[in-house]
Amino acid sequence: MRRATITGWGKYLPPNVMTNKDLEKIVDTTDEWIQKRTGIKKRRIADEDTATSDLAIEASQEALEKANLDPEELDLIIVSTVTPDMAFPATACIVQDKIGASNAAAFDLEAGCSGFVYGLSVGAQFIESGLYDNVLVIGAETLSKITDWEDRNTCVLFGDGAGAAVLQATDKGGFLAFDLGSDGSGANALYMEAGGSAKPASLETVKNKQHYIRMEGNPVFKFAVKTMKRASLDVLEKAELTTDDINLLIPHQANTRIIKSARRRLKLDEDEVYVNLPELGNTSSASVAIAMAEAKENGKIKNGDNVLLVAFGAGLTWAAAAIEWNENI
Ligand code: COA
């Protein structure tokens, strides 16, 4: 059976580090509160003149190198982001041009922090159907650009970065199953109010600070705890696996309490879950992509391992993927 598998992975993090101590100087918060309630110690922040596509390009070039693939061989580029360079054209088209992927179709996909896993599922369908052979899926964000640096409820949580994966065809292993879902009744728990057709940008929207992330932390927390477990179990069932078969869980990096709860509910050991949240904060749709690239770099994923990706985010959405890792096609 023709399946999609990941043959290349890459990440890019802007060099500028912002610590909790730095945040103490900006809003009424403490390093202790942030670490205790979220697990985050620091995050990366892109320069003023760095766009999301700039991070995406760096991560993509690393992933293409790992896959030993020329950019001209790419058939499709999908960028998942809630912080595109602009409303249109798609950030994927900017990446397509700048990396020299002259034969690739390109589009953006928006599913909040679940977007990268959604993107993997879309890319995998194109490969399984036989329409395309080489697909690049990117999760990239510059959340610092839509963060209200006066709102302590949100500004302590987010960071910038990008991760990318090259998908190719295999007849052994690869993506075994996906589980995707949404509950739009939770749309107002996590959103950016203005700048779209419902409320176009105006002097008023700028004055009212409606171009920033707004979040109801508690409902999102409860949704996350519930869906991380349910999506994980659903995707494992579709893949005909159990939690005992999992070698590594790579969860969306939003809050260590959410990750811990998922780990306990799935009865996994600490070393079976990849966590980089303390160093990077929540990078939205880049989070699982970066964590996966790091896990590969750190030798946490070997060929033949069963890897489970699970994410939740604005929408509200969730997404999970079960992979039998096979990078040698
Ligand atoms: N520093 C200090 N105090 C803070 C604070 C900060 N940065 N942010 C909030 N507080 C305060 C609140 O004002 C509140 O004070 P009050 O009791 O006087 O009203 C108190 O801390 C507790 O707030 P609460 O919202 O109940 O905290 P919490 O334990 O739910 O933690 C989050 C808040 C945001 C960390 C948590 O709800 C969370 O992680 N939610 C999920 C968010 C998420 O994952 N978003 C991204 C989805 S992709």
XYZ file of C-alpha atoms and ligand atoms in Angstrom:
377
model
C 0.000 0.000 0.000
C 1.276 3.469 -0.940
C 1.581 5.631 2.168
C 3.222 8.946 3.013
C 6.249 9.024 5.291
C 8.519 11.732 6.689
C 11.944 11.708 5.030
C 13.175 15.164 6.055
C 12.735 17.438 9.072
C 13.993 20.860 10.026
C 13.444 23.720 12.419
C 14.427 27.340 12.846
C 14.316 29.485 15.958
C 15.043 33.206 15.932
C 18.129 33.860 18.113
C 16.582 36.485 20.438
C 15.652 34.878 23.807
C 13.070 36.431 26.140
C 13.089 35.054 29.696
C 10.378 35.178 32.350
C 12.562 37.718 34.166
C 12.381 39.947 31.077
C 8.576 39.672 31.224
C 8.566 40.687 34.889
C 9.753 44.107 33.675
C 6.859 44.443 31.208
C 3.738 43.101 32.990
C 2.621 42.283 36.530
C 3.897 38.693 36.668
C 6.658 36.589 38.204
C 9.025 33.931 36.946
C 7.646 31.695 39.697
C 3.983 32.102 38.572
C 4.790 31.458 34.927
C 6.870 28.343 35.656
C 4.364 26.937 38.154
C 1.217 27.521 36.063
C 2.662 26.874 32.564
C 6.142 25.285 32.791
C 7.579 27.972 30.498
C 10.982 29.528 31.287
C 11.814 31.357 28.072
C 10.749 31.836 24.475
C 12.262 33.077 21.183
C 11.182 36.379 19.663
C 11.646 37.331 16.007
C 13.115 40.726 15.043
C 10.773 43.471 13.914
C 11.798 42.994 10.271
C 11.527 39.167 10.329
C 8.349 37.716 8.812
C 6.857 34.262 9.282
C 8.084 33.242 5.802
C 11.693 34.015 6.839
C 11.476 31.424 9.634
C 9.642 28.978 7.346
C 12.352 29.205 4.671
C 15.162 28.326 7.112
C 13.267 25.328 8.496
C 12.355 24.177 4.970
C 15.914 24.301 3.684
C 17.058 22.109 6.576
C 14.227 19.613 5.933
C 15.007 19.436 2.199
C 18.682 18.837 2.978
C 17.813 15.979 5.353
C 15.548 14.448 2.682
C 18.281 14.949 0.077
C 15.714 16.607 -2.177
C 16.103 19.566 -4.551
C 13.484 22.310 -4.161
C 12.517 21.865 -7.858
C 11.426 18.320 -7.034
C 8.698 19.541 -4.673
C 5.122 19.128 -5.941
C 3.342 20.959 -3.122
C 4.080 23.312 -0.214
C 1.607 23.720 2.642
C 2.236 26.381 5.275
C 0.240 26.196 8.468
C 0.165 29.503 10.314
C -2.057 31.942 12.218
C 0.503 34.687 11.569
C 0.868 34.797 7.758
C 3.117 37.472 6.259
C -0.090 39.163 5.082
C -3.754 38.214 4.482
C -2.863 37.284 0.893
C -0.985 36.021 -1.034
C -0.386 32.831 0.896
C 2.846 32.675 2.881
C 3.389 29.306 1.144
C 3.764 31.154 -2.186
C 6.412 33.451 -0.716
C 8.291 30.391 0.579
C 7.840 28.609 -2.792
C 9.501 31.495 -4.634
C 12.329 32.095 -2.188
C 13.432 28.452 -1.864
C 13.252 27.965 -5.641
C 10.490 25.333 -5.648
C 9.579 26.239 -9.225
C 7.348 23.189 -9.795
C 5.341 23.308 -6.575
C 1.744 24.265 -5.900
C 1.436 26.224 -2.664
C -1.255 27.189 -0.186
C -1.742 28.129 3.464
C -3.831 26.214 5.960
C -5.241 27.617 9.191
C -6.359 25.340 12.011
C -4.826 27.153 14.994
C -2.176 25.225 16.893
C -3.436 21.958 15.328
C -2.486 23.297 11.893
C 0.775 21.424 11.345
C -0.851 18.038 12.035
C -3.806 19.052 9.826
C -1.198 19.957 7.171
C 0.500 16.582 7.465
C -2.855 14.868 6.922
C -3.533 16.945 3.790
C -0.032 16.364 2.411
C -0.317 12.632 3.120
C -3.590 12.398 1.151
C -1.923 13.903 -1.942
C 0.839 11.302 -1.709
C -1.400 8.323 -0.955
C -3.658 9.212 -3.896
C -0.622 9.172 -6.188
C -1.198 12.772 -7.312
C 2.081 14.005 -5.820
C 5.411 12.426 -4.795
C 7.111 15.161 -2.744
C 5.268 17.448 -0.339
C 6.694 20.017 2.094
C 4.582 20.784 5.177
C 5.600 23.732 7.342
C 4.370 25.084 10.678
C 5.622 28.644 11.146
C 4.658 31.468 13.485
C 5.676 34.920 14.629
C 3.125 35.118 17.444
C 5.081 37.972 19.035
C 3.631 40.188 16.281
C 0.026 39.606 17.444
C 0.764 39.492 21.177
C -0.572 42.217 23.457
C 2.509 42.906 25.563
C 0.278 44.514 28.205
C -1.888 41.401 28.666
C -0.295 39.075 31.232
C -2.905 36.370 30.503
C -1.397 35.750 27.070
C 2.000 37.416 26.636
C 3.767 34.954 28.942
C 2.641 31.953 26.869
C 3.733 32.421 23.277
C 6.934 32.337 21.234
C 8.176 32.369 17.620
C 9.673 29.615 15.448
C 9.196 27.253 12.521
C 9.390 23.547 11.764
C 9.109 21.650 8.494
C 8.713 18.097 7.217
C 9.227 16.526 3.787
C 6.663 13.838 2.921
C 7.371 11.140 0.328
C 5.827 7.823 -0.689
C 6.681 4.498 0.929
C 5.273 0.963 0.955
C 6.424 0.359 4.532
C 5.256 2.234 7.633
C 4.744 6.007 7.442
C 1.458 7.664 8.412
C -0.857 4.928 9.699
C -3.841 7.082 10.693
C -5.089 10.593 11.425
C -7.822 11.925 13.681
C -8.998 15.488 13.030
C -11.821 17.445 14.595
C -13.284 20.801 15.440
C -15.749 22.478 17.770
C -16.483 25.946 16.448
C -18.737 26.694 19.407
C -15.450 27.401 21.218
C -14.333 29.977 18.649
C -14.539 32.830 21.135
C -12.187 31.117 23.626
C -9.135 31.912 21.479
C -9.186 34.458 18.675
C -8.001 37.691 17.086
C -11.060 39.864 16.670
C -10.252 42.383 13.947
C -8.500 42.531 10.600
C -10.856 40.133 8.787
C -14.150 40.639 6.961
C -16.232 40.606 10.155
C -14.325 43.551 11.569
C -11.931 45.149 9.060
C -8.967 47.093 10.389
C -9.832 50.672 11.327
C -8.571 53.389 13.640
C -11.191 52.122 16.080
C -9.976 48.464 16.022
C -6.394 49.583 16.525
C -7.396 51.879 19.400
C -9.398 49.019 20.987
C -6.415 46.638 20.642
C -8.423 44.138 18.611
C -5.482 42.974 16.497
C -4.046 40.854 19.288
C -4.575 37.299 20.604
C -7.431 37.086 23.101
C -7.953 33.969 25.171
C -10.131 32.476 27.889
C -7.483 30.303 29.555
C -9.705 27.983 31.589
C -12.067 26.698 28.855
C -9.098 26.150 26.546
C -7.303 24.253 29.308
C -10.303 21.955 29.901
C -10.799 21.390 26.171
C -7.094 20.550 25.795
C -7.028 17.990 28.585
C -10.126 16.244 27.230
C -9.215 16.261 23.531
C -5.536 15.305 23.891
C -6.603 12.014 25.429
C -9.578 11.379 23.162
C -7.771 12.212 19.902
C -4.770 10.091 20.944
C -6.919 7.051 21.719
C -9.021 7.512 18.556
C -6.007 7.692 16.258
C -4.375 4.692 17.945
C -7.539 2.670 17.438
C -7.640 3.621 13.741
C -3.972 2.563 13.445
C -4.709 -0.689 15.312
C -2.228 0.214 18.041
C -2.481 0.628 21.805
C -0.698 3.041 24.111
C 1.769 0.218 24.925
C 2.963 0.395 21.293
C 3.891 4.092 21.519
C 7.630 4.853 21.584
C 7.242 8.625 21.634
C 4.355 11.047 22.129
C 4.962 14.511 20.675
C 2.205 16.735 22.071
C 1.443 20.367 21.284
C 3.605 22.409 23.645
C 1.171 24.747 25.436
C 1.321 23.993 29.148
C 3.261 21.324 31.086
C 0.166 20.648 33.205
C -1.788 19.790 30.040
C 1.053 17.569 28.775
C 1.383 15.842 32.159
C -2.337 15.149 32.266
C -2.227 13.635 28.747
C 0.790 11.520 29.710
C -0.945 10.157 32.818
C -4.243 9.510 31.039
C -2.363 7.599 28.315
C -0.247 5.806 30.949
C 3.062 6.792 29.360
C 6.416 7.218 31.124
C 8.090 10.624 31.262
C 10.776 9.613 28.755
C 8.069 8.574 26.278
C 6.869 12.177 25.912
C 8.850 14.918 24.162
C 8.790 18.291 25.922
C 10.618 21.481 24.912
C 8.025 23.927 26.234
C 10.259 25.354 29.020
C 12.743 26.595 26.405
C 10.380 27.753 23.633
C 6.901 28.469 25.020
C 3.861 27.864 22.818
C 4.748 28.401 19.141
C 1.231 27.447 17.909
C 1.316 25.494 14.646
C 5.135 25.403 14.714
C 5.179 23.614 18.066
C 4.751 19.949 17.021
C 6.917 20.535 13.923
C 9.807 21.951 15.968
C 9.464 19.284 18.662
C 9.534 16.522 16.033
C 12.677 17.917 14.378
C 14.357 18.282 17.790
C 13.352 14.757 18.828
C 15.007 13.443 15.649
C 18.140 15.518 16.286
C 18.327 14.245 19.873
C 18.062 10.595 18.828
C 14.628 10.190 20.425
C 13.103 8.698 17.256
C 14.544 5.603 15.567
C 13.423 3.914 12.379
C 10.519 1.573 13.137
C 9.369 3.558 16.205
C 5.678 4.311 16.662
C 5.326 8.074 17.083
C 2.106 9.791 18.123
C 1.543 13.490 17.338
C -1.345 15.275 19.056
C -2.378 18.920 19.076
C -5.260 21.232 19.965
C -5.854 24.888 19.268
C -7.968 27.808 18.141
C -11.156 26.890 16.338
C -11.373 25.044 18.586
C -9.617 22.216 16.752
C -7.715 19.043 17.453
C -5.529 16.731 15.372
C -3.577 13.533 15.963
C -1.358 11.379 13.767
C 0.032 7.868 14.280
C 3.311 7.241 12.473
C 5.442 4.150 12.058
C 8.671 6.041 11.486
C 10.379 5.113 8.236
C 12.753 7.693 6.806
C 14.450 5.295 4.349
C 12.196 4.987 1.325
N 1.180 36.262 36.091
C 0.595 36.302 37.295
N -0.699 36.064 37.490
C -1.449 35.753 36.416
C -0.905 35.702 35.142
C 0.459 35.980 34.985
N 1.089 35.940 33.798
N -1.884 35.370 34.268
C -3.004 35.207 34.976
N -2.740 35.469 36.269
C -3.668 35.437 37.400
C -5.090 35.652 36.981
O -5.356 37.033 36.862
C -5.845 35.034 38.159
O -5.887 35.953 39.191
P -7.207 36.083 40.114
O -7.369 34.723 40.763
O -6.838 37.163 41.047
O -8.314 36.416 39.169
C -4.927 33.884 38.585
O -3.635 34.157 37.998
C -5.371 32.513 38.130
O -5.791 32.604 36.810
P -6.327 31.373 36.035
O -6.726 31.794 34.657
O -7.335 30.625 36.875
O -4.997 30.473 35.964
P -4.818 29.050 35.389
O -4.300 28.153 36.408
O -6.010 28.601 34.570
O -3.640 29.283 34.339
C -3.302 29.527 31.988
C -3.823 30.183 33.265
C -3.514 30.502 30.846
C -1.831 29.243 32.160
C -4.071 28.195 31.748
O -5.457 28.412 31.849
C -3.786 27.598 30.419
O -2.675 27.168 30.121
N -4.813 27.501 29.562
C -4.622 26.944 28.230
C -4.044 28.002 27.358
C -3.544 27.488 26.067
O -3.071 26.389 25.972
N -3.643 28.316 25.043
C -3.145 28.033 23.767
C -3.989 27.047 23.085
S -3.222 26.509 21.631
